[in-house]
Tab-separated table of C-alpha atoms and ligand atoms in Angstrom:
chain	number	residue	atom	x	y	z
A	2	MET	CA	5.823	22.987	-10.911
A	3	SER	CA	5.328	24.443	-7.173
A	4	ASN	CA	3.065	27.467	-6.483
A	5	LEU	CA	5.315	30.246	-4.597
A	6	LYS	CA	2.481	30.245	-1.846
A	7	ASP	CA	2.764	26.431	-1.320
A	8	ILE	CA	4.808	24.935	1.372
A	9	TYR	CA	6.580	21.670	0.692
A	10	ILE	CA	8.242	19.936	3.807
A	11	LEU	CA	10.441	16.928	3.320
A	12	GLY	CA	9.933	14.672	6.465
A	13	ILE	CA	12.759	12.310	7.770
A	14	GLU	CA	11.633	9.730	10.122
A	15	SER	CA	13.969	6.807	11.440
A	16	SER	CA	13.044	6.556	14.914
A	17	CYS	CA	12.676	2.795	15.041
A	18	ASP	CA	12.985	0.369	12.049
A	19	GLU	CA	11.486	2.376	9.471
A	20	THR	CA	13.584	4.344	7.287
A	21	SER	CA	11.011	6.714	5.608
A	22	VAL	CA	11.105	9.988	3.472
A	23	SER	CA	8.065	12.147	2.651
A	24	ILE	CA	7.441	15.221	0.836
A	25	VAL	CA	3.942	16.909	2.217
A	26	LYS	CA	2.170	20.116	0.887
A	27	ASN	CA	0.746	22.726	3.124
A	28	GLY	CA	0.521	19.793	5.952
A	29	VAL	CA	-2.296	18.256	4.395
A	30	ASP	CA	-1.689	16.724	0.829
A	31	GLU	CA	0.950	13.977	0.748
A	32	ILE	CA	2.775	14.359	-2.487
A	33	ALA	CA	5.280	11.197	-2.027
A	34	THR	CA	6.446	8.803	0.636
A	35	ALA	CA	9.274	6.203	0.343
A	36	VAL	CA	9.707	3.843	3.333
A	37	LEU	CA	12.282	0.756	3.653
A	38	SER	CA	11.095	-1.466	6.323
A	39	GLN	CA	13.426	-3.440	8.375
A	40	MET	CA	10.674	-5.691	9.764
A	41	ASP	CA	12.024	-8.925	8.148
A	42	THR	CA	15.346	-8.571	9.534
A	43	HIS	CA	14.299	-7.954	13.053
A	44	ALA	CA	11.421	-10.608	12.891
A	45	ASN	CA	14.630	-13.108	13.178
A	46	PHE	CA	15.575	-11.769	16.366
A	47	GLY	CA	12.027	-11.422	18.049
A	48	GLY	CA	12.551	-7.744	18.315
A	49	VAL	CA	14.179	-4.506	17.047
A	50	VAL	CA	17.960	-4.945	17.262
A	51	PRO	CA	19.169	-1.321	17.653
A	52	GLU	CA	22.301	-1.702	16.342
A	53	ILE	CA	21.332	-3.498	13.272
A	54	ALA	CA	18.517	-0.988	12.871
A	55	SER	CA	20.946	2.126	12.731
A	56	ARG	CA	23.098	0.586	10.578
A	57	MET	CA	20.473	-0.357	8.005
A	58	HIS	CA	19.321	3.330	8.423
A	59	ILE	CA	22.654	4.518	7.227
A	60	GLU	CA	22.450	2.162	4.199
A	61	ASN	CA	18.824	3.012	3.388
A	62	PHE	CA	18.617	6.720	3.657
A	63	THR	CA	20.095	7.750	0.151
A	64	ILE	CA	17.735	5.374	-1.831
A	65	VAL	CA	14.981	6.334	0.157
A	66	ILE	CA	15.489	10.227	-0.193
A	67	GLU	CA	16.184	9.488	-4.004
A	68	GLU	CA	13.113	7.321	-4.336
A	69	CYS	CA	10.847	9.993	-2.936
A	70	LEU	CA	12.011	12.712	-5.101
A	71	ASN	CA	11.645	10.788	-7.936
A	72	LYS	CA	8.000	9.791	-7.151
A	73	ALA	CA	7.089	13.438	-6.446
A	74	ASN	CA	8.953	14.443	-9.503
A	75	MET	CA	10.776	17.098	-7.657
A	76	THR	CA	13.961	18.325	-6.616
A	77	MET	CA	15.433	19.594	-3.266
A	78	ASP	CA	15.005	23.078	-5.146
A	79	ASP	CA	11.474	22.672	-4.615
A	80	ILE	CA	11.386	22.087	-1.059
A	81	THR	CA	10.710	24.668	1.393
A	82	ALA	CA	12.082	23.100	4.704
A	83	ILE	CA	13.273	19.893	6.096
A	84	ALA	CA	11.380	18.270	9.304
A	85	VAL	CA	12.982	15.541	11.275
A	86	THR	CA	12.108	13.253	14.245
A	87	TYR	CA	14.484	13.937	16.969
A	88	GLY	CA	12.957	11.990	19.373
A	89	PRO	CA	11.664	9.766	21.190
A	90	GLY	CA	13.130	6.425	20.065
A	91	LEU	CA	16.128	4.379	19.599
A	92	ILE	CA	19.235	6.809	19.871
A	93	GLY	CA	21.358	5.351	17.374
A	94	CYS	CA	18.561	5.262	14.760
A	95	LEU	CA	17.101	8.713	15.567
A	96	LEU	CA	20.951	10.067	15.497
A	97	VAL	CA	21.060	8.838	11.915
A	98	GLY	CA	17.988	10.597	10.675
A	99	VAL	CA	19.082	13.855	12.652
A	100	ASN	CA	22.450	13.580	10.891
A	101	VAL	CA	20.639	13.120	7.337
A	102	ALA	CA	18.330	16.097	8.224
A	103	THR	CA	21.184	18.561	9.299
A	104	THR	CA	23.585	17.538	6.282
A	105	LEU	CA	20.394	18.306	3.859
A	106	SER	CA	19.685	21.477	5.409
A	107	TYR	CA	23.504	22.484	5.428
A	108	ILE	CA	24.173	21.646	1.892
A	109	TYR	CA	20.716	23.081	0.294
A	110	ASN	CA	20.366	25.883	2.706
A	111	LYS	CA	16.898	24.738	3.928
A	112	PRO	CA	15.253	25.565	7.330
A	113	LEU	CA	15.507	22.670	9.645
A	114	VAL	CA	12.286	21.883	11.767
A	115	PRO	CA	12.304	19.239	14.645
A	116	VAL	CA	9.497	17.326	15.092
A	117	HIS	CA	8.529	15.199	18.303
A	118	HIS	CA	7.626	11.757	17.053
A	119	ILE	CA	4.440	11.478	19.051
A	120	ILE	CA	3.322	15.071	17.509
A	121	GLY	CA	4.092	13.345	14.137
A	122	HIS	CA	1.669	10.701	15.033
A	123	ILE	CA	-1.039	12.931	15.964
A	124	TYR	CA	-0.554	14.841	12.727
A	125	ALA	CA	-0.963	11.861	10.462
A	126	ASN	CA	-4.658	12.727	11.008
A	127	ASN	CA	-4.165	15.981	8.998
A	128	LEU	CA	-3.792	13.698	6.044
A	129	VAL	CA	-7.159	12.192	6.578
A	130	SER	CA	-9.174	15.095	7.533
A	131	LYS	CA	-8.419	18.631	8.920
A	132	MET	CA	-8.298	18.546	12.455
A	133	GLU	CA	-11.083	20.398	14.222
A	134	PHE	CA	-10.253	22.315	17.505
A	135	PRO	CA	-10.539	21.706	20.396
A	136	LEU	CA	-9.938	18.248	20.113
A	137	ILE	CA	-8.919	14.936	22.026
A	138	ALA	CA	-6.092	12.832	20.727
A	139	LEU	CA	-6.035	9.488	21.823
A	140	VAL	CA	-2.365	8.263	21.459
A	141	VAL	CA	-1.705	4.339	21.363
A	142	SER	CA	1.805	3.171	20.565
A	143	GLY	CA	4.539	0.894	21.508
A	144	GLY	CA	5.852	3.347	23.678
A	145	HIS	CA	2.998	5.675	24.646
A	146	THR	CA	-0.678	5.810	25.781
A	147	ASP	CA	-1.787	9.196	26.321
A	148	LEU	CA	-4.931	11.265	26.525
A	149	ILE	CA	-4.244	14.874	24.909
A	150	TYR	CA	-6.432	17.713	25.031
A	151	MET	CA	-5.779	20.139	22.071
A	152	GLU	CA	-7.085	23.406	22.155
A	153	ASP	CA	-5.485	24.644	18.773
A	154	ASN	CA	-2.615	23.507	16.721
A	155	TYR	CA	0.515	22.600	18.380
A	156	LYS	CA	-1.065	23.230	21.780
A	157	PHE	CA	-0.958	19.913	23.674
A	158	LYS	CA	-2.305	19.343	27.536
A	159	LYS	CA	-2.082	15.813	28.628
A	160	ILE	CA	-5.105	14.862	30.783
A	161	GLY	CA	-4.010	11.015	31.376
A	162	GLY	CA	-1.567	8.451	30.421
A	163	THR	CA	-0.229	5.104	31.149
A	164	LEU	CA	1.139	4.595	34.729
A	165	ASP	CA	3.384	1.515	33.443
A	166	ASP	CA	3.479	-0.006	29.783
A	167	ALA	CA	2.245	1.204	26.800
A	168	VAL	CA	-0.715	-0.160	25.050
A	169	GLY	CA	1.250	-1.524	22.173
A	170	GLU	CA	4.002	-2.850	24.419
A	171	CYS	CA	1.348	-4.939	26.199
A	172	TYR	CA	-0.285	-6.193	22.990
A	173	ASP	CA	3.478	-7.266	21.969
A	174	LYS	CA	3.950	-9.073	25.232
A	175	VAL	CA	0.553	-11.016	25.182
A	176	ALA	CA	1.481	-12.042	21.724
A	177	ARG	CA	4.780	-13.537	22.934
A	178	VAL	CA	3.024	-15.277	25.629
A	179	ILE	CA	0.905	-17.144	23.272
A	180	ASP	CA	3.697	-18.043	20.808
A	181	LEU	CA	2.945	-15.422	18.167
A	182	PRO	CA	6.225	-13.902	16.287
A	183	TYR	CA	7.219	-10.267	16.315
A	184	PRO	CA	5.739	-7.703	15.863
A	185	GLY	CA	2.703	-9.479	17.760
A	186	GLY	CA	0.178	-6.550	18.368
A	187	PRO	CA	-1.314	-7.094	14.613
A	188	LEU	CA	-1.220	-10.659	15.167
A	189	VAL	CA	-3.083	-10.621	18.383
A	190	ASP	CA	-5.911	-8.376	16.410
A	191	LYS	CA	-6.214	-10.716	13.830
A	192	LEU	CA	-6.353	-13.808	15.811
A	193	SER	CA	-8.849	-12.116	18.298
A	194	SER	CA	-11.527	-11.959	15.384
A	195	SER	CA	-11.690	-15.774	15.285
A	196	GLY	CA	-11.962	-16.097	19.243
A	197	LYS	CA	-14.562	-15.743	22.007
A	198	ASP	CA	-14.401	-13.702	24.930
A	199	THR	CA	-14.441	-16.353	27.350
A	200	TYR	CA	-11.191	-15.935	29.813
A	201	PRO	CA	-11.981	-13.602	32.681
A	202	LEU	CA	-9.223	-10.786	32.266
A	203	PRO	CA	-9.507	-7.908	34.555
A	204	LEU	CA	-10.628	-4.611	33.096
A	205	PRO	CA	-7.384	-2.368	33.732
A	206	LEU	CA	-7.364	0.722	36.085
A	207	ASP	CA	-11.047	1.260	35.970
A	208	ASP	CA	-11.093	4.378	37.768
A	209	ASP	CA	-12.418	7.906	37.693
A	210	THR	CA	-8.926	9.210	36.314
A	211	TYR	CA	-7.743	9.290	32.738
A	212	ASN	CA	-4.780	7.395	33.529
A	213	PHE	CA	-4.190	3.792	32.202
A	214	SER	CA	-2.334	0.914	33.505
A	215	PHE	CA	-1.489	-2.248	31.420
A	216	SER	CA	0.851	-4.303	33.561
A	217	GLY	CA	-1.886	-5.890	35.645
A	218	ILE	CA	-3.571	-7.326	32.563
A	219	LYS	CA	-0.136	-8.405	30.893
A	220	SER	CA	0.491	-10.399	34.365
A	221	ALA	CA	-3.091	-11.883	34.294
A	222	VAL	CA	-2.330	-13.464	30.764
A	223	MET	CA	0.900	-14.686	31.736
A	224	ASN	CA	-0.341	-16.172	35.059
A	225	LEU	CA	-3.452	-17.813	32.945
A	226	VAL	CA	-1.297	-19.204	30.416
A	227	HIS	CA	0.943	-20.798	33.090
A	228	ASN	CA	-1.688	-21.987	35.199
A	229	GLU	CA	-3.463	-23.602	32.438
A	230	ASN	CA	0.040	-25.255	31.364
A	231	GLN	CA	0.699	-26.623	34.886
A	232	ARG	CA	-2.940	-27.976	34.645
A	233	GLY	CA	-2.287	-29.592	31.340
A	234	ASN	CA	-5.317	-27.803	30.057
A	235	GLU	CA	-5.590	-26.845	26.488
A	236	ILE	CA	-4.848	-23.016	25.859
A	237	ARG	CA	-7.256	-21.372	23.494
A	238	ASN	CA	-5.079	-18.830	21.848
A	239	ALA	CA	-7.880	-17.097	19.631
A	240	ASP	CA	-10.039	-16.844	22.807
A	241	ILE	CA	-7.447	-15.289	24.890
A	242	ALA	CA	-6.672	-12.643	22.236
A	243	CYS	CA	-10.172	-11.918	21.801
A	244	SER	CA	-10.753	-11.691	25.775
A	245	PHE	CA	-7.720	-9.447	26.176
A	246	GLN	CA	-8.253	-7.153	23.181
A	247	ASN	CA	-11.864	-6.839	24.225
A	248	ARG	CA	-10.706	-5.474	27.782
A	249	ILE	CA	-8.480	-3.106	26.137
A	250	ILE	CA	-11.059	-1.508	23.768
A	251	GLU	CA	-13.405	-1.312	27.062
A	252	ILE	CA	-10.921	0.681	28.971
A	253	LEU	CA	-9.747	2.934	26.119
A	254	THR	CA	-13.302	3.609	24.966
A	255	LYS	CA	-14.440	4.213	28.492
A	256	LYS	CA	-11.962	6.683	29.347
A	257	THR	CA	-11.900	8.478	26.235
A	258	MET	CA	-15.640	8.948	25.700
A	259	LYS	CA	-15.981	10.476	29.437
A	260	ALA	CA	-12.763	12.952	28.214
A	261	LEU	CA	-14.965	14.076	24.995
A	262	LYS	CA	-17.915	14.561	27.049
A	263	GLU	CA	-16.250	16.637	30.162
A	264	TYR	CA	-14.182	18.754	27.856
A	265	ASN	CA	-16.962	18.992	25.487
A	266	VAL	CA	-15.055	18.291	22.228
A	267	LYS	CA	-16.571	17.556	19.003
A	268	ASN	CA	-13.348	15.715	17.286
A	269	LEU	CA	-11.582	12.699	18.445
A	270	ILE	CA	-8.424	11.650	16.910
A	271	ILE	CA	-6.520	8.428	17.267
A	272	ALA	CA	-2.923	8.092	16.756
A	273	GLY	CA	0.104	5.980	17.056
A	274	GLY	CA	0.632	2.178	15.778
A	275	VAL	CA	-1.995	0.696	18.032
A	276	SER	CA	-4.645	2.706	15.906
A	277	ALA	CA	-4.482	0.253	13.217
A	278	ASN	CA	-6.321	-2.140	15.628
A	279	SER	CA	-9.570	-3.286	13.887
A	280	GLY	CA	-11.397	-3.435	17.093
A	281	ILE	CA	-10.432	-0.329	18.448
A	282	ARG	CA	-11.244	1.403	14.767
A	283	ASN	CA	-14.612	-0.577	14.959
A	284	LYS	CA	-15.665	0.280	18.574
A	285	PHE	CA	-14.633	3.949	18.344
A	286	LYS	CA	-16.563	4.350	15.068
A	287	GLU	CA	-19.921	3.183	16.613
A	288	LEU	CA	-19.571	5.052	19.640
A	289	CYS	CA	-18.536	8.168	18.055
A	290	ASP	CA	-21.570	7.875	15.438
A	291	LYS	CA	-23.996	7.374	18.383
A	292	GLU	CA	-22.532	10.738	20.037
A	293	GLY	CA	-22.058	12.770	16.977
A	294	ILE	CA	-18.534	13.001	17.208
A	295	LYS	CA	-16.324	13.360	14.271
A	296	LEU	CA	-13.722	10.422	14.443
A	297	THR	CA	-10.452	10.803	12.555
A	298	ILE	CA	-8.038	7.740	12.256
A	299	PRO	CA	-5.140	7.600	10.209
A	300	ASN	CA	-5.261	5.322	6.895
A	301	ILE	CA	-3.735	1.809	7.983
A	302	LYS	CA	-0.291	2.564	6.412
A	303	TYR	CA	0.106	5.590	8.207
A	304	CYS	CA	-0.728	4.471	11.589
A	305	THR	CA	2.623	3.058	12.277
A	306	ASP	CA	5.815	4.998	11.847
A	307	ASN	CA	6.273	6.932	8.443
A	308	ALA	CA	7.827	10.307	7.364
A	309	ALA	CA	4.442	11.754	6.041
A	310	MET	CA	3.222	12.201	9.534
A	311	VAL	CA	6.502	13.941	10.274
A	312	ALA	CA	6.153	16.324	7.117
A	313	ALA	CA	2.548	17.155	8.151
A	314	ALA	CA	3.520	17.971	11.799
A	315	GLY	CA	6.441	19.924	10.293
A	316	TYR	CA	4.576	22.194	8.377
A	317	PHE	CA	2.598	23.521	11.498
A	318	ALA	CA	5.816	23.441	13.527
A	319	TYR	CA	7.397	25.534	10.428
A	320	ASN	CA	4.557	28.030	10.580
A	321	LYS	CA	5.109	28.444	14.385
A	322	LYS	CA	8.720	29.246	13.710
A	323	ILE	CA	9.992	26.165	15.332
A	324	ARG	CA	13.497	25.896	13.879
A	325	ALA	CA	16.563	23.997	14.818
A	326	GLY	CA	20.173	24.618	14.080
A	327	LEU	CA	22.822	22.409	12.743
A	328	ASP	CA	23.542	21.104	16.062
A	329	LEU	CA	20.212	19.682	16.722
A	330	LYS	CA	20.403	16.688	19.105
A	331	ALA	CA	18.670	13.310	18.799
A	332	ASP	CA	16.873	12.757	22.156
A	333	ALA	CA	15.839	9.300	23.103
A	334	ASN	CA	13.645	10.370	25.866
A	335	ALA	CA	12.228	13.617	24.270
A	336	ASN	CA	9.441	15.173	26.208
A	337	MET	CA	6.289	16.545	24.447
A	338	PHE	CA	4.812	18.395	27.369
B	2	KG4	O1	3.727	3.809	16.767
B	2	KG4	P1	4.405	2.621	16.157
B	2	KG4	O2	4.539	2.224	15.075
B	2	KG4	O3	5.786	2.687	17.102
B	2	KG4	C1	5.945	3.469	18.218
B	2	KG4	O4	6.004	4.702	18.039
B	2	KG4	O5	6.211	2.853	19.304
B	2	KG4	O6	3.651	1.306	17.138
B	2	KG4	C2	3.991	0.156	17.215
B	2	KG4	C3	3.003	-0.701	18.154
B	2	KG4	C4	3.552	-1.977	18.227
B	2	KG4	O7	3.605	-2.375	19.811
B	2	KG4	C5	2.711	-2.950	17.464
B	2	KG4	O8	2.582	-4.285	17.924
B	2	KG4	C6	1.430	-1.935	17.595
B	2	KG4	O9	1.990	-0.909	17.536
B	2	KG4	N1	0.347	-2.614	16.593
B	2	KG4	C7	-0.837	-2.963	16.886
B	2	KG4	C8	-1.412	-3.130	15.729
B	2	KG4	N2	-0.716	-2.714	14.538
B	2	KG4	C9	0.409	-2.187	15.338
B	2	KG4	N3	-1.274	-3.273	17.988
B	2	KG4	C10	-2.598	-4.132	18.101
B	2	KG4	N4	-3.252	-4.135	16.964
B	2	KG4	C11	-2.635	-3.698	15.842
B	2	KG4	N5	-3.589	-3.839	14.713
B	3	ZN	ZN1	5.738	5.727	16.456
């Protein structure tokens, strides 16, 4: 079924709590993806329990690989190379994915391509629309908040990033303060649409740099809730969610739109779990339309962790002859720059 010129990358992702395998053709066409999410299990504990996550990855991988190949109506013989997330992430979880990938690479004699998790998030955008260079990538996930200038494929220059918490981490902490269950980010987003922007929260790190800081607004929400409780005042959770989300959107859009101008870039891509946020999606759409900027954001199901993004990035890494040996190491703190 496969054309000899076509490149089929089998992507493997297990850096956190999703066991995912995907096949992507030529870096842009998703052929099939299978995911087993552990979210319900971890929700019982209020967050991801690393040991449980690793064990569930071990149990789930064979099922997910088989499901993905079946969905694609392909066998391992049709696969050109195997791409795997080697980091950053939870070390036990990464180890399982790396072991699965190296084993498949050894058994089926396929090249092994290491993919940085955040680069995966960035390339999820290629599944929507071909990335046009130069571009600015805004990465907003549970572990990262970065503004990146990309001159070309696989050329990354960080122009700013968070000095403390990542934006997703901040969403999850605010969610906990207003008693929303894990994972809180999407729930804060949902709740904010029924609230009003009435609480005077600070605009975080409103300066001339491209850096971000979210620990201040997180503490402001905590203090606000604490003080209102002490005074016996009613806490309007939807209004807190709305005020918080508006300040986050304000600072993300302000710095990103400035970077687009300064770097004279016509394509903005947004990547990472928080790119699923409805307010962020809507506001960037409005601003980019006004400025004549092409905006690309992954489809909601590819905003959070998945293997399609790993296979998409893996194609460009494969073309750049980036390879790993069977001694590939998982790296919980893998650096991208
Ligand atoms: O990229 P991701 O799946 O995992 C990491 O690589 O970190 O991102 C997960 C983060 C979590 O903090 C989650 O709460 C946040 O993305 N998130 C959201 C939304 N959907 C997911 N945050 C705000 N609004 C959302 N709709
Ligand atoms: Zn992620």
